[in-house]
Short mmCIF file of C-alpha atoms and ligand atoms in Angstrom, two decimals:
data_model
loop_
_atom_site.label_atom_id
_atom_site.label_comp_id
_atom_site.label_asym_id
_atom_site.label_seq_id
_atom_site.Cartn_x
_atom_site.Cartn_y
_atom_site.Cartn_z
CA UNK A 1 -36.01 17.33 17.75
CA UNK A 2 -33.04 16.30 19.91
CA UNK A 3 -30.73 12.85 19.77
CA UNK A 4 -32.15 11.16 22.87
CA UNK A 5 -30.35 7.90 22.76
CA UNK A 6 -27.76 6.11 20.34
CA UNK A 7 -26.75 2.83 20.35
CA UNK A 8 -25.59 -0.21 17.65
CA UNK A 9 -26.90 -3.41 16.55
CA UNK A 10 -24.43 -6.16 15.42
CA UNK A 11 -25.87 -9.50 13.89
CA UNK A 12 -25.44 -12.30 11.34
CA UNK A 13 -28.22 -13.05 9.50
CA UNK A 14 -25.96 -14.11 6.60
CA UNK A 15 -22.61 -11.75 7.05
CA UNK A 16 -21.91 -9.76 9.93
CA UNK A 17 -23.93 -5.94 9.92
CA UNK A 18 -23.26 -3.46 12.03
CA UNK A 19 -26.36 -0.89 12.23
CA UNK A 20 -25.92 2.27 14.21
CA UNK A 21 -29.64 2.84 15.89
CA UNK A 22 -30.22 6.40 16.26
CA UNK A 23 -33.61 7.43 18.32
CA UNK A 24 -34.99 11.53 18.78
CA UNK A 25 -37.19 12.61 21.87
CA UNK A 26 -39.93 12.60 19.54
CA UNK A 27 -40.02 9.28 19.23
CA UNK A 28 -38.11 8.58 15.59
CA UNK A 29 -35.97 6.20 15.41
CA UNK A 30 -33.19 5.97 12.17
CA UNK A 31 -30.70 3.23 11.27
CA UNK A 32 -27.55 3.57 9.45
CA UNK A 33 -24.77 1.41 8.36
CA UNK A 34 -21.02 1.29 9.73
CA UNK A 35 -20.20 -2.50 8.79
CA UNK A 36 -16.51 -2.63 8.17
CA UNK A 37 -16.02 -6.34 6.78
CA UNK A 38 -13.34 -8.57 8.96
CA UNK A 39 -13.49 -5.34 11.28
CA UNK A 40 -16.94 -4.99 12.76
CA UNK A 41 -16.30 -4.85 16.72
CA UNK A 42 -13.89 -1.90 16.53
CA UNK A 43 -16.17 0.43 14.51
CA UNK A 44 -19.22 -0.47 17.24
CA UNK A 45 -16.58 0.47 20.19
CA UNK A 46 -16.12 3.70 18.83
CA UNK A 47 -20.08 4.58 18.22
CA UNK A 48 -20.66 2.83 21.71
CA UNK A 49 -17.84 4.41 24.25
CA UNK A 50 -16.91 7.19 22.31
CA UNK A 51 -19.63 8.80 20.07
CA UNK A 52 -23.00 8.17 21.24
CA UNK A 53 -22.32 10.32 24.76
CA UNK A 54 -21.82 13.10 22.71
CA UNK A 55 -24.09 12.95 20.40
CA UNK A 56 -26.86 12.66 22.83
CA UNK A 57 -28.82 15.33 23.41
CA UNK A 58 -27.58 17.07 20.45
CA UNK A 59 -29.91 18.70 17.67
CA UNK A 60 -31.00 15.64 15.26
CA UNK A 61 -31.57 17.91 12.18
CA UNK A 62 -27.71 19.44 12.20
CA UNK A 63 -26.72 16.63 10.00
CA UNK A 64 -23.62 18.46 8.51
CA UNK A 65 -22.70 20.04 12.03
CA UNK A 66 -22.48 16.92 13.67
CA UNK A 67 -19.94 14.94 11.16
CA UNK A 68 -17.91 17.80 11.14
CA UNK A 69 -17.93 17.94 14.50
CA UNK A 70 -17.47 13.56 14.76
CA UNK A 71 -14.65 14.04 11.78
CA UNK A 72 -12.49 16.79 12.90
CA UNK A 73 -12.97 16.54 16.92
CA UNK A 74 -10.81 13.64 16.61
CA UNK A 75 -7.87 15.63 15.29
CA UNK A 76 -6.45 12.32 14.38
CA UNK A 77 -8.76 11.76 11.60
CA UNK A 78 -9.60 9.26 8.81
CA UNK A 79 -9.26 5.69 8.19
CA UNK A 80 -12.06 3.15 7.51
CA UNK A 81 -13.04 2.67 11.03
CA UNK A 82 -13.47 6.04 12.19
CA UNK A 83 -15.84 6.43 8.54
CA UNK A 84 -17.72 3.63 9.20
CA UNK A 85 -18.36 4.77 12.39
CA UNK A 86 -19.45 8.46 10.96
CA UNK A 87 -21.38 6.59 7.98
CA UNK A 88 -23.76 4.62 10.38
CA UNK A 89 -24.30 7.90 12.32
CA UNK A 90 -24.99 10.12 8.85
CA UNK A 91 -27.28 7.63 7.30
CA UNK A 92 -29.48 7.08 10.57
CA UNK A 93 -29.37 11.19 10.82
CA UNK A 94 -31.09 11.53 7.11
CA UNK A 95 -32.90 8.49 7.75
CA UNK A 96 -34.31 10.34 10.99
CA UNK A 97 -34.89 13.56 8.81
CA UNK A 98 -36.93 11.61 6.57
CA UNK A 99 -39.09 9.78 8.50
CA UNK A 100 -39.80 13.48 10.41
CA UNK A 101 -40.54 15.33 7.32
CA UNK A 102 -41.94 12.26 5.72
CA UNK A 103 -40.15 12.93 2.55
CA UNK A 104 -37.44 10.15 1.06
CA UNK A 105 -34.01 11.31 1.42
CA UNK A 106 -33.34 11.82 -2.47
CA UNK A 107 -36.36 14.67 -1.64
CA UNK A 108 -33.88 15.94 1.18
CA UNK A 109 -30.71 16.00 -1.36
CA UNK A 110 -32.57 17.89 -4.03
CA UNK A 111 -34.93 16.14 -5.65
CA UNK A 112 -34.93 13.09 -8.35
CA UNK A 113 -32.79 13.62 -11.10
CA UNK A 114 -33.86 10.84 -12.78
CA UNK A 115 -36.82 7.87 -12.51
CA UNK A 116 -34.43 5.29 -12.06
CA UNK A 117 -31.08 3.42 -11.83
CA UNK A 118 -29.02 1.35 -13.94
CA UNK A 119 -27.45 -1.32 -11.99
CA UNK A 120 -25.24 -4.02 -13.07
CA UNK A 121 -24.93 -7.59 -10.94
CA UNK A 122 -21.98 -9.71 -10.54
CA UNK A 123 -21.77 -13.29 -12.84
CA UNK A 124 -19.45 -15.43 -11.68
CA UNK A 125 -18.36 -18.85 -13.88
CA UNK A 126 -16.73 -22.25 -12.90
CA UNK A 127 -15.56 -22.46 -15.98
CA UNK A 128 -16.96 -21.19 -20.09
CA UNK A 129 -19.68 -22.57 -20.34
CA UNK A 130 -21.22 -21.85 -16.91
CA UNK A 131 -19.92 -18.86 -17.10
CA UNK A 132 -21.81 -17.96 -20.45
CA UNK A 133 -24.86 -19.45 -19.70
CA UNK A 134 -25.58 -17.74 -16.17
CA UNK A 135 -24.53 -14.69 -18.32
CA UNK A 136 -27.18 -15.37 -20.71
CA UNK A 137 -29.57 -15.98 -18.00
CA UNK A 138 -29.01 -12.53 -15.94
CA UNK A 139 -29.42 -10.81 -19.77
CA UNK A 140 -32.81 -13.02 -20.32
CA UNK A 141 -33.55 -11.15 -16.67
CA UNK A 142 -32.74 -7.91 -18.08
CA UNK A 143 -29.36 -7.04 -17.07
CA UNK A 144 -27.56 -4.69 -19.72
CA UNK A 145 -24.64 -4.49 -17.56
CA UNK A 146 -22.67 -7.31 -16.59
CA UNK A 147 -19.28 -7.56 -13.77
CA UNK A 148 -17.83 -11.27 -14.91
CA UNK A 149 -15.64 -13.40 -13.21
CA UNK A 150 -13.71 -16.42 -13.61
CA UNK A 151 -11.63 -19.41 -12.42
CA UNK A 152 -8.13 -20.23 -13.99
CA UNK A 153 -6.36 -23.54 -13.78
CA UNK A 154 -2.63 -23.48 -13.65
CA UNK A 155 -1.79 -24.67 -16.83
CA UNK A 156 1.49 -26.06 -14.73
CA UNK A 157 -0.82 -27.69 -11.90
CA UNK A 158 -4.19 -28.95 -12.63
CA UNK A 159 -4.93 -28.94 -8.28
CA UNK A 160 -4.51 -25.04 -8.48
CA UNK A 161 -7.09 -22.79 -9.39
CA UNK A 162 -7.13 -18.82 -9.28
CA UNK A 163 -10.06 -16.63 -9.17
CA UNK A 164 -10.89 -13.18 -8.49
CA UNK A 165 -13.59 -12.26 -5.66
CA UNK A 166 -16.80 -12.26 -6.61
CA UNK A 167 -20.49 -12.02 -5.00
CA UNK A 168 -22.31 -13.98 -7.27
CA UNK A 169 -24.97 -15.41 -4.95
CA UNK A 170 -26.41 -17.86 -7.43
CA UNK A 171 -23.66 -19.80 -7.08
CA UNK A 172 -23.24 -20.01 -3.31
CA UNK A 173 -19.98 -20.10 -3.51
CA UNK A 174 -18.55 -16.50 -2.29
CA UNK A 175 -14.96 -16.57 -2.58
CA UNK A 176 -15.38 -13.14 0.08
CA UNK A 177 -16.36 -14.92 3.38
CA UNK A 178 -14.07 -17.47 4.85
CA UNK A 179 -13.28 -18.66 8.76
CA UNK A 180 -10.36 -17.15 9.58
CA UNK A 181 -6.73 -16.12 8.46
CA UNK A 182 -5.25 -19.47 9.84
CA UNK A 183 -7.09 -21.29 7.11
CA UNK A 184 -4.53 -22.28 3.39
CA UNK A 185 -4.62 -19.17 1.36
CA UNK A 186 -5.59 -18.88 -2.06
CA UNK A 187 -2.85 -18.28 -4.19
CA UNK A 188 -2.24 -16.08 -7.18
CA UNK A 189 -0.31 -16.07 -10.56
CA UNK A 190 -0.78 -12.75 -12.31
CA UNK A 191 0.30 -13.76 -15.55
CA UNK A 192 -1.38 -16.76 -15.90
CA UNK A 193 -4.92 -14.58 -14.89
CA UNK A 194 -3.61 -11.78 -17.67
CA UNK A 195 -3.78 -14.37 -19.85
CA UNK A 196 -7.13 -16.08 -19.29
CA UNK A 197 -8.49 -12.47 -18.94
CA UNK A 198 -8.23 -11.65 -22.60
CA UNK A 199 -9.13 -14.93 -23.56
CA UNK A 200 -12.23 -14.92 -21.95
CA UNK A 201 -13.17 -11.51 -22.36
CA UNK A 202 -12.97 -12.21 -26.01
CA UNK A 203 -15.43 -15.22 -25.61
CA UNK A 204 -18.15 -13.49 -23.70
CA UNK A 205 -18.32 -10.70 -26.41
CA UNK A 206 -18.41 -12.97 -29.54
CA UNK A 207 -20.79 -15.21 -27.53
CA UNK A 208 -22.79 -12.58 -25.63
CA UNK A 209 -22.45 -9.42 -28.74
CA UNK A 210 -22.17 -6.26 -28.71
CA UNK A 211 -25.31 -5.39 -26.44
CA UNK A 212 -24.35 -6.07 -22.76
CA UNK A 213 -21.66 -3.67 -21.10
CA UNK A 214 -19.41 -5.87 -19.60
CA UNK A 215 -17.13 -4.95 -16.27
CA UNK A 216 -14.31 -6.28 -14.75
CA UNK A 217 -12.50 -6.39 -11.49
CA UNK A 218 -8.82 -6.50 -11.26
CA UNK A 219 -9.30 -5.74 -7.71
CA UNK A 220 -5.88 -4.22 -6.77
CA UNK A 221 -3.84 -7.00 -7.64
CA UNK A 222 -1.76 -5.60 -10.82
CA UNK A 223 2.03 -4.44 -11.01
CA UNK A 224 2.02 -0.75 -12.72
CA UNK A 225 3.15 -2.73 -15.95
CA UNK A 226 0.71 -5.56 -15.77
CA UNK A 227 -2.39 -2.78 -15.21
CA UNK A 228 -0.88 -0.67 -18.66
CA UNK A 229 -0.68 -4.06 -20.32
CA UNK A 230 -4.43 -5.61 -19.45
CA UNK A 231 -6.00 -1.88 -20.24
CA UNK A 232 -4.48 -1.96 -23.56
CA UNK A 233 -5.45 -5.52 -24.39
CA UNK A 234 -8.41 -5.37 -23.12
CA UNK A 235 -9.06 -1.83 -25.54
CA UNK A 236 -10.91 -3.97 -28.40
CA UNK A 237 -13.67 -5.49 -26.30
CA UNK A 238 -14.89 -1.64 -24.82
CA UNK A 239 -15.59 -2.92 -21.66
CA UNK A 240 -18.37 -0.38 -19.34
CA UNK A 241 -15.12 0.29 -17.04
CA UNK A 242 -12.43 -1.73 -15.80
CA UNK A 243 -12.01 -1.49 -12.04
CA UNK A 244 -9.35 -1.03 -9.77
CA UNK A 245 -6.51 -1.76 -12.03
CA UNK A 246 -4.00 -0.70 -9.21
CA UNK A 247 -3.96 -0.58 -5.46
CA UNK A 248 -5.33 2.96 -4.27
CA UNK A 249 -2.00 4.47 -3.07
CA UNK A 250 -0.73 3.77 -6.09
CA UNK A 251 -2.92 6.56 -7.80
CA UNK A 252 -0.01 8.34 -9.34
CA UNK A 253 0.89 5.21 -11.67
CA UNK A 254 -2.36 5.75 -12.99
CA UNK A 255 -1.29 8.08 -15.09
CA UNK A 256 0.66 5.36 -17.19
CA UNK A 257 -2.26 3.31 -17.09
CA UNK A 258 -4.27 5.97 -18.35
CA UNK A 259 -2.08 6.78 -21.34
CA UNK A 260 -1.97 3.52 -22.72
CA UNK A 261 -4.92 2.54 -23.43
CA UNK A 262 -8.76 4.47 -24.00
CA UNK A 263 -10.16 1.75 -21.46
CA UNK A 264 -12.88 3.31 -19.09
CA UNK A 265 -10.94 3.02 -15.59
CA UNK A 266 -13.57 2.70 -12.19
CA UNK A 267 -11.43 3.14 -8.84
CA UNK A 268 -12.61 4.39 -5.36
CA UNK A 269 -14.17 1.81 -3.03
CA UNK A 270 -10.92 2.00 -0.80
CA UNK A 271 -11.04 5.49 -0.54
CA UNK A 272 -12.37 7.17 3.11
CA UNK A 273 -12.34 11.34 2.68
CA UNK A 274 -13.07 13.57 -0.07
CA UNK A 275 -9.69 14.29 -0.04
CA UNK A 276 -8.62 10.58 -0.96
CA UNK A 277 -10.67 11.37 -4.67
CA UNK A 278 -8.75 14.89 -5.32
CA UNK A 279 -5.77 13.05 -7.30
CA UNK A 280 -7.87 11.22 -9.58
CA UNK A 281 -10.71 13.48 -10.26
CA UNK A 282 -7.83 16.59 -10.77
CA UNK A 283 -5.88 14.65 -13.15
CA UNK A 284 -8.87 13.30 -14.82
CA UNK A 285 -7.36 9.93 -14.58
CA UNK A 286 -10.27 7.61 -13.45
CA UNK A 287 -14.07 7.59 -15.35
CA UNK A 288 -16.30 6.40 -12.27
CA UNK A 289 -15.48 7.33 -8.69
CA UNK A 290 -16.66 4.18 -6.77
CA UNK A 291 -17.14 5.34 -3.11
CA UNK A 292 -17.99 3.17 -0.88
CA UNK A 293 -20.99 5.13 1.06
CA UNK A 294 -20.19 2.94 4.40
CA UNK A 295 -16.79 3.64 4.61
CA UNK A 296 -16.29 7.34 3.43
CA UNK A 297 -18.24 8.72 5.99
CA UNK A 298 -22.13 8.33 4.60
CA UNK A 299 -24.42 10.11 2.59
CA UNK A 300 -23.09 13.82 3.47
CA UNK A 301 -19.57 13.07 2.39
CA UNK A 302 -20.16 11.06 -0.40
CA UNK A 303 -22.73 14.25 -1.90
CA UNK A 304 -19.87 15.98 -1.39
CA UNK A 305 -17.45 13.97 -3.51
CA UNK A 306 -19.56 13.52 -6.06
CA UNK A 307 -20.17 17.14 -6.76
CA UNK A 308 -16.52 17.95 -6.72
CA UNK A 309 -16.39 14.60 -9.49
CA UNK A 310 -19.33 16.27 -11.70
CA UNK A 311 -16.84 19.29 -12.13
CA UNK A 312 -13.84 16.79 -13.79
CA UNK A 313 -17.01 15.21 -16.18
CA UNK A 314 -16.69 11.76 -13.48
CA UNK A 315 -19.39 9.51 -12.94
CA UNK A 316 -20.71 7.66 -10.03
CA UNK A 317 -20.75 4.25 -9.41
CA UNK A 318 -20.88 3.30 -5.70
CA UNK A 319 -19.85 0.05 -4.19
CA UNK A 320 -22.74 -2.19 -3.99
CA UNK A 321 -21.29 -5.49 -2.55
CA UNK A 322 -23.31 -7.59 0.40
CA UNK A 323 -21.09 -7.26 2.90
CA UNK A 324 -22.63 -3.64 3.65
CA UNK A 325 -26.30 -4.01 4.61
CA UNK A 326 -29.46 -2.77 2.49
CA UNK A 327 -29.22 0.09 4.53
CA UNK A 328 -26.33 0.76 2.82
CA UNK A 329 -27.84 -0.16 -0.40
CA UNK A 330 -30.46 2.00 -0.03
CA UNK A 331 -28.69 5.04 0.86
CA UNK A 332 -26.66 3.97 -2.77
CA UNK A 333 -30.17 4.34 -4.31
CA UNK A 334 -31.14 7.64 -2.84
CA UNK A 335 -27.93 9.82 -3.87
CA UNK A 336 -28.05 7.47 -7.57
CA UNK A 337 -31.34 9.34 -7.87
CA UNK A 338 -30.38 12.91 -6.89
CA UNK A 339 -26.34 13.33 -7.91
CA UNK A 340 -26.28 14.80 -11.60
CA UNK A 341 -24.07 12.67 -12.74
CA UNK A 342 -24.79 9.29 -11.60
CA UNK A 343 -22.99 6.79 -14.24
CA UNK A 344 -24.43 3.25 -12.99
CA UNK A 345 -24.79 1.07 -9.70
CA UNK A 346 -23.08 -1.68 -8.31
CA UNK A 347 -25.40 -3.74 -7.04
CA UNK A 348 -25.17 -7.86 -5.70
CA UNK A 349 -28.43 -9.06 -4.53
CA UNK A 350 -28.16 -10.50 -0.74
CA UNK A 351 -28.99 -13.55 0.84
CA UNK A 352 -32.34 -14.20 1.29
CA UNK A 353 -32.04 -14.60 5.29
CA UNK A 354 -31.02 -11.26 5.81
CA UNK A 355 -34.43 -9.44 4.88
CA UNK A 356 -35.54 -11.04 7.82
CA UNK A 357 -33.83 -8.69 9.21
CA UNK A 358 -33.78 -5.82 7.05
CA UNK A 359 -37.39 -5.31 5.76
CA UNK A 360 -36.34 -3.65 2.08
CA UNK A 361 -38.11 -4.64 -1.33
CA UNK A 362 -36.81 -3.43 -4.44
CA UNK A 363 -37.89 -4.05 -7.61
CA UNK A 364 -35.37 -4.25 -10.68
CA UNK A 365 -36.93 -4.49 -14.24
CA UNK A 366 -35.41 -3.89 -17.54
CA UNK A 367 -31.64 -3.74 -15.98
CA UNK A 368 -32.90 -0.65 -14.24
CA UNK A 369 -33.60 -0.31 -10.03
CA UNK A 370 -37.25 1.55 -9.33
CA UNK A 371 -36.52 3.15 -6.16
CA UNK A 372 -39.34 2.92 -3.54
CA UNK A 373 -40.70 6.30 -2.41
CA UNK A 374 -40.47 5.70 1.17
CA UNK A 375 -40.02 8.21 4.38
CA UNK A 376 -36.32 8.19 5.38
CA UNK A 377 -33.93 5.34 3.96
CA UNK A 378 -37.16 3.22 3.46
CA UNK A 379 -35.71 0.26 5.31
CA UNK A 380 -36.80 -1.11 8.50
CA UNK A 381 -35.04 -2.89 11.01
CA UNK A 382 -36.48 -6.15 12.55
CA UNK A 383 -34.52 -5.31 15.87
CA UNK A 384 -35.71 -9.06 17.81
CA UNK A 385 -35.13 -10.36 14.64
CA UNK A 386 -31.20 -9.15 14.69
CA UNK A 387 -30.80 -10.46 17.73
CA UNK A 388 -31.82 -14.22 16.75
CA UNK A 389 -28.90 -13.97 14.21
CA UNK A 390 -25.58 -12.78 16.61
CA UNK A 391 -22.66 -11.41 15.40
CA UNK A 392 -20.26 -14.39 14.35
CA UNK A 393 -16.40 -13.19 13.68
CA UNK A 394 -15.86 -13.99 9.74
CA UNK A 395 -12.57 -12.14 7.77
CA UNK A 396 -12.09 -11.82 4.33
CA UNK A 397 -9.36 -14.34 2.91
CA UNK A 398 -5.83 -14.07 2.00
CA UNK A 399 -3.84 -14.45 -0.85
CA UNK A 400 -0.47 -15.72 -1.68
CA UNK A 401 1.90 -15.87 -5.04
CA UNK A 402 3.28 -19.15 -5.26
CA UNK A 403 6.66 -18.65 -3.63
CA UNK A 404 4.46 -18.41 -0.15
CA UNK A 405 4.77 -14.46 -0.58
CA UNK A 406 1.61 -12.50 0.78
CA UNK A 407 -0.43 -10.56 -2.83
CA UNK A 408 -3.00 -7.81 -2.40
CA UNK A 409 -6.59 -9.50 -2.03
C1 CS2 B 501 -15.56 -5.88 -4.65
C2 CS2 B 501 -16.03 -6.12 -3.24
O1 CS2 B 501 -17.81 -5.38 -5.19
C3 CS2 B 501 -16.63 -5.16 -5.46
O2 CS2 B 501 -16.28 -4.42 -6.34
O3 CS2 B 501 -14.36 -5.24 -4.78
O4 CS2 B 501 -16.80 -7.25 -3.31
C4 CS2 B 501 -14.96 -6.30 -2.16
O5 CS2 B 501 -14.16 -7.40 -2.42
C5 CS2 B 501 -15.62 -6.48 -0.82
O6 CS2 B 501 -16.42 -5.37 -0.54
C6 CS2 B 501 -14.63 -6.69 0.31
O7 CS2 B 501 -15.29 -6.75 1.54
MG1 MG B 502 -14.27 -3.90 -6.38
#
């Protein structure tokens, strides 16, 4: 079975999605994801003019050959476009393998390790009380695990508000798509957030128990100081994992973080090679390696790092946001099911529109994901579909401190 023709789909049923369409001379046909949000059209000129002549024609089974090949031809290698670009090609490769052998690709990486997947969703709040009761409400649905998320008046000025991103589609109001970079930032005050962190991390455990594992997302916008002094404060409430404390080239300071306080720590969705995780896993400074699949390459990579994370007793939890596509999802699901040690997956429900697209069911009881046991990735493309919905340029926004001064998003 050779690669007879590659080629990419870009389209906006909801958020921009970049699918890599691989087809074999026998007639399969395999999808992957490479959607880099904010940077879609780059990561499609690089499948379009510079991969997909050489891939054609090529052996479709040598899934391992051909990203080495793609990763180190380059000789200037890495970066999120160039893994985005290899992650729509690797996932359309197993999803090809699949469909061939008729097996799911969790059969292809070994096998089930478990029956299913613990998943947490994101809850965003307005303010307490919304935020408790659409807590309550996803734990009446059966979530045990919980990423919160919250909006802070400036105690100083009433007009300014600051909240962290979120993906909490019940509330239609995304704080992660926006028009462009021209439009008012948001702005950000650390300490007032540090502040209303604790507070309300205290009120969703006395009002929620002891039951639900609660996450939260600091998202990269901590000083070294601020992270050690939120991890320690934060120590009482035994939060699931708190994530991204720091900014990911600032791994060494996690060491400080690390010996302050006995918080779980969650980092990794920045990351792009196997080589990004050593740090971390060697110095045993992170619990839960949180690759995104999209942009580290795809399913063969991310196998990879999670074996080498299994030998420093790290778990899994890959990024599960909507701004990758179910494809993306769904490759999530497949290596949840056959990687040892899976901890838990990330994992925001998308807009309805886009399964009009993407034909993909899965069914989540209990707080737990039941995986469909379908051929390949077990999601189907609607290609005429796609193109009804074109590609519509979107970035994520910025974010300011309030001396006009540009802050990590
Ligand atoms: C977030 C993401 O899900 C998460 O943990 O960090 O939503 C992130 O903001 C987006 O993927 C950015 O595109
Ligand atoms: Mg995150």
């Amino acid at each position: 079975m050779h690669i007879s023709r590659v080629s990419t789909i870009l389209t906006c049923p909801d958020r921009n999605y970049l699918i890599v369409r691989v087809e074999a001379d026998t007639g399969v046909v395999g999808y992957g994801d490479a959607t880099l949000n904010g940077r879609e059209r780059p990561v499609q000129v690089l499948v379009e003019e510079h991969l997909a002549g050489w891939l054609e024609g090529h052996e479709a089974e040598r899934i391992e050959d051909i990203w080495q090949m793609l990763f180190r031809h380059t000789y200037f290698r890495g970066g999120p476009v160039m893994l985005s670009a290899l992650a729509g090609i690797d996932m359309a490769l197993w999803d090809i393998k699949g469909k061939a052998h008729d097996a799911p690709v969790y059969d292809l990486l070994g096998g089930r390790c478990r029956d299913r997947v613990l998943a947490y969703l994101h809850v965003h709040g307005r303010n307490d009380e919304e935020l408790i009761a659409r807590s309550r409400a996803r734990m009446d649905y059966g979530c045990r695990v919980l990423r919160y998320s919250f909006e802070t008046p400036d105690p100083r000025n009433p007009d300014t508000v600051y909240r962290q991103p979120h993906q909490d589609i019940a509330t239609k109001e995304r704080v992660e798509v926006t028009g462009d970079l021209r439009h008012a930032p948001a702005v950000w005050d650390s300490e007032v957030y540090m502040r209303d962190l604790i507070r309300v991390t205290h009120l969703l455990r006395d009002e929620l128990g002891e039951d639900v594992g609660l996450i939260h997302d600091a998202h990269e916008r901590l000083s070294v100081a601020e992270a050690r002094q939120v991890a320690r404060e934060l120590e009482p409430y035994h939060l699931f994992f708190l994530e991204d404390p720091l900014e990911p080239l600032g791994v060494g300071a996690l060491r400080e973080v690390r010996a302050a306080s006995a918080t779980p720590l969650a980092m990794g969705e920045l990351y792009n090679t196997v080589a990004d995780t050593l740090p971390v896993l060697q110095e045993r400074w992170i619990d839960y390696l949180r690759l995104d699949v999209t942009h580290f390459g795809g399913i063969s990579p991310a196998r990879r790092a999670a074996t080498l994370a299994d030998a420093y007793g790290v778990r899994t939890a890959f990024h599960g946001p909507s701004d990758i596509s179910p494809l993306a999802h769904a490759a999530n699901l497949h290596l949840d099911l056959a990687v040892p040690n899976f901890g838990i997956q990330e994992f925001v429900e998308h807009d309805a529109r886009v399964f009009s697209v993407f034909d993909w069911k899965i069914d989540m009881s209990d707080g737990y994901i039941n995986v469909p046991a379908r051929p390949g990735l077990g999601v189907d493309v609607d290609e005429d579909a796609a193109a009804r919905h074109p590609y519509t340029p979107g970035y994520l926004p910025a974010l300011r401190d309030a001396m006009g001064a540009v802050h990590d998003w």
